[in-house]
PDB file of C-alpha atoms in Angstrom:
ATOM      1  CA  MET A 637       2.006  -6.811   0.666  1.00  0.00           C
ATOM      2  CA  ILE A 638       2.693  -9.762   2.936  1.00  0.00           C
ATOM      3  CA  THR A 639      -0.309 -11.786   4.081  1.00  0.00           C
ATOM      4  CA  THR A 640      -0.671 -14.805   6.345  1.00  0.00           C
ATOM      5  CA  CYS A 641      -3.168 -17.656   6.067  1.00  0.00           C
ATOM      6  CA  THR A 642      -5.407 -17.609   9.139  1.00  0.00           C
ATOM      7  CA  ASN A 643      -5.695 -21.406   9.029  1.00  0.00           C
ATOM      8  CA  CYS A 644      -2.117 -22.703   8.636  1.00  0.00           C
ATOM      9  CA  GLU A 645      -0.064 -19.496   9.209  1.00  0.00           C
ATOM     10  CA  ALA A 646       1.671 -19.786   5.801  1.00  0.00           C
ATOM     11  CA  ARG A 647       3.026 -16.399   4.678  1.00  0.00           C
ATOM     12  CA  TYR A 648       2.806 -15.025   1.134  1.00  0.00           C
ATOM     13  CA  GLN A 649       4.323 -12.005  -0.620  1.00  0.00           C
ATOM     14  CA  LEU A 650       1.695 -10.505  -2.958  1.00  0.00           C
ATOM     15  CA  ASP A 651       2.027  -7.878  -5.685  1.00  0.00           C
ATOM     16  CA  ASP A 652       0.044  -4.812  -4.530  1.00  0.00           C
ATOM     17  CA  ALA A 653      -0.882  -3.963  -8.135  1.00  0.00           C
ATOM     18  CA  LYS A 654      -2.804  -7.244  -8.483  1.00  0.00           C
ATOM     19  CA  ILE A 655      -4.906  -6.815  -5.326  1.00  0.00           C
ATOM     20  CA  PRO A 656      -8.275  -5.053  -5.833  1.00  0.00           C
ATOM     21  CA  ASP A 657      -9.229  -2.112  -3.588  1.00  0.00           C
ATOM     22  CA  ARG A 658     -11.746  -4.138  -1.574  1.00  0.00           C
ATOM     23  CA  VAL A 659     -11.983  -7.099   0.777  1.00  0.00           C
ATOM     24  CA  ILE A 660     -11.668 -10.392  -1.109  1.00  0.00           C
ATOM     25  CA  LYS A 661     -11.650 -14.086  -0.234  1.00  0.00           C
ATOM     26  CA  VAL A 662      -8.482 -15.991  -1.128  1.00  0.00           C
ATOM     27  CA  ARG A 663      -7.628 -19.685  -0.996  1.00  0.00           C
ATOM     28  CA  CYS A 664      -4.349 -20.749   0.588  1.00  0.00           C
ATOM     29  CA  PRO A 665      -2.296 -22.953  -1.776  1.00  0.00           C
ATOM     30  CA  ALA A 666      -0.780 -24.813   1.180  1.00  0.00           C
ATOM     31  CA  CYS A 667      -3.888 -25.886   3.123  1.00  0.00           C
ATOM     32  CA  SER A 668      -6.798 -24.903   0.810  1.00  0.00           C
ATOM     33  CA  GLY A 669      -8.246 -22.794   3.607  1.00  0.00           C
ATOM     34  CA  VAL A 670     -10.190 -19.667   2.648  1.00  0.00           C
ATOM     35  CA  PHE A 671      -9.510 -16.348   4.365  1.00  0.00           C
ATOM     36  CA  GLN A 672     -10.242 -12.680   3.733  1.00  0.00           C
ATOM     37  CA  LEU A 673      -7.690 -10.235   2.392  1.00  0.00           C
ATOM     38  CA  ASP A 674      -8.282  -6.504   2.838  1.00  0.00           C
ATOM     39  CA  GLY A 675      -7.040  -4.898  -0.374  1.00  0.00           C
ATOM     40  CA  THR A 676      -7.982  -1.390   0.721  1.00  0.00           C
ATOM     41  CA  HIS A 677      -4.638  -1.149   2.546  1.00  0.00           C
ATOM     42  CA  ALA A 678      -2.514  -2.519  -0.301  1.00  0.00           C
ATOM     43  CA  ARG A 679      -1.965   0.787  -2.111  1.00  0.00           C
ATOM     44  CA  ARG A 680      -1.825   3.054   0.889  1.00  0.00           C
ATOM     45  CA  GLU A 681       0.802   5.694   0.268  1.00  0.00           C
ATOM     46  CA  GLU A 682       3.126   6.868   2.985  1.00  0.00           C
ATOM     47  CA  PRO A 683       2.479  10.437   4.131  1.00  0.00           C
ATOM     48  CA  LEU A 684       4.945  13.048   2.958  1.00  0.00           C
ATOM     49  CA  VAL A 685       7.377  14.302   5.568  1.00  0.00           C
ATOM     50  CA  THR A 686       7.463  18.067   5.896  1.00  0.00           C
ATOM     51  CA  THR A 687      10.875  19.638   6.353  1.00  0.00           C
ATOM     52  CA  GLY A 688       9.808  23.146   7.287  1.00  0.00           C
ATOM     53  CA  TYR A 689      11.680  24.574   4.284  1.00  0.00           C
ATOM     54  CA  GLU A 690       9.918  26.479   1.543  1.00  0.00           C
ATOM     55  CA  SER A 691      10.196  25.115  -1.971  1.00  0.00           C
ATOM     56  CA  VAL A 692      12.207  27.371  -4.275  1.00  0.00           C
ATOM     57  CA  SER A 693       9.641  26.911  -7.051  1.00  0.00           C
ATOM     58  CA  ALA A 694       6.836  28.039  -4.722  1.00  0.00           C
ATOM     59  CA  ARG A 695       8.226  31.581  -4.372  1.00  0.00           C
ATOM     60  CA  PRO A 696       7.172  34.242  -6.901  1.00  0.00           C
ATOM     61  CA  ALA A 697       9.779  35.283  -9.425  1.00  0.00           C
ATOM     62  CA  ALA A 698      11.944  38.270  -8.547  1.00  0.00           C
ATOM     63  CA  PRO A 699      11.044  41.461 -10.431  1.00  0.00           C
ATOM     64  CA  ALA A 700      13.262  42.307 -13.379  1.00  0.00           C
ATOM     65  CA  PRO A 701      15.635  45.280 -12.797  1.00  0.00           C
TER      66      PRO A 701
END
């Protein structure tokens, strides 16, 4: 996740795994300003793209001859 300080506009790359799933207050190392970081969006997964094709494993097995 990339976040920007609302006070000095400094940008930071943060590890999503270290951000809790809630809104937190963080202190900017550059200007010591405090701003809120919304961690609920950090682990958002991208939606799966449907292709319109049926999965081979989803079909029932063919009957034995």
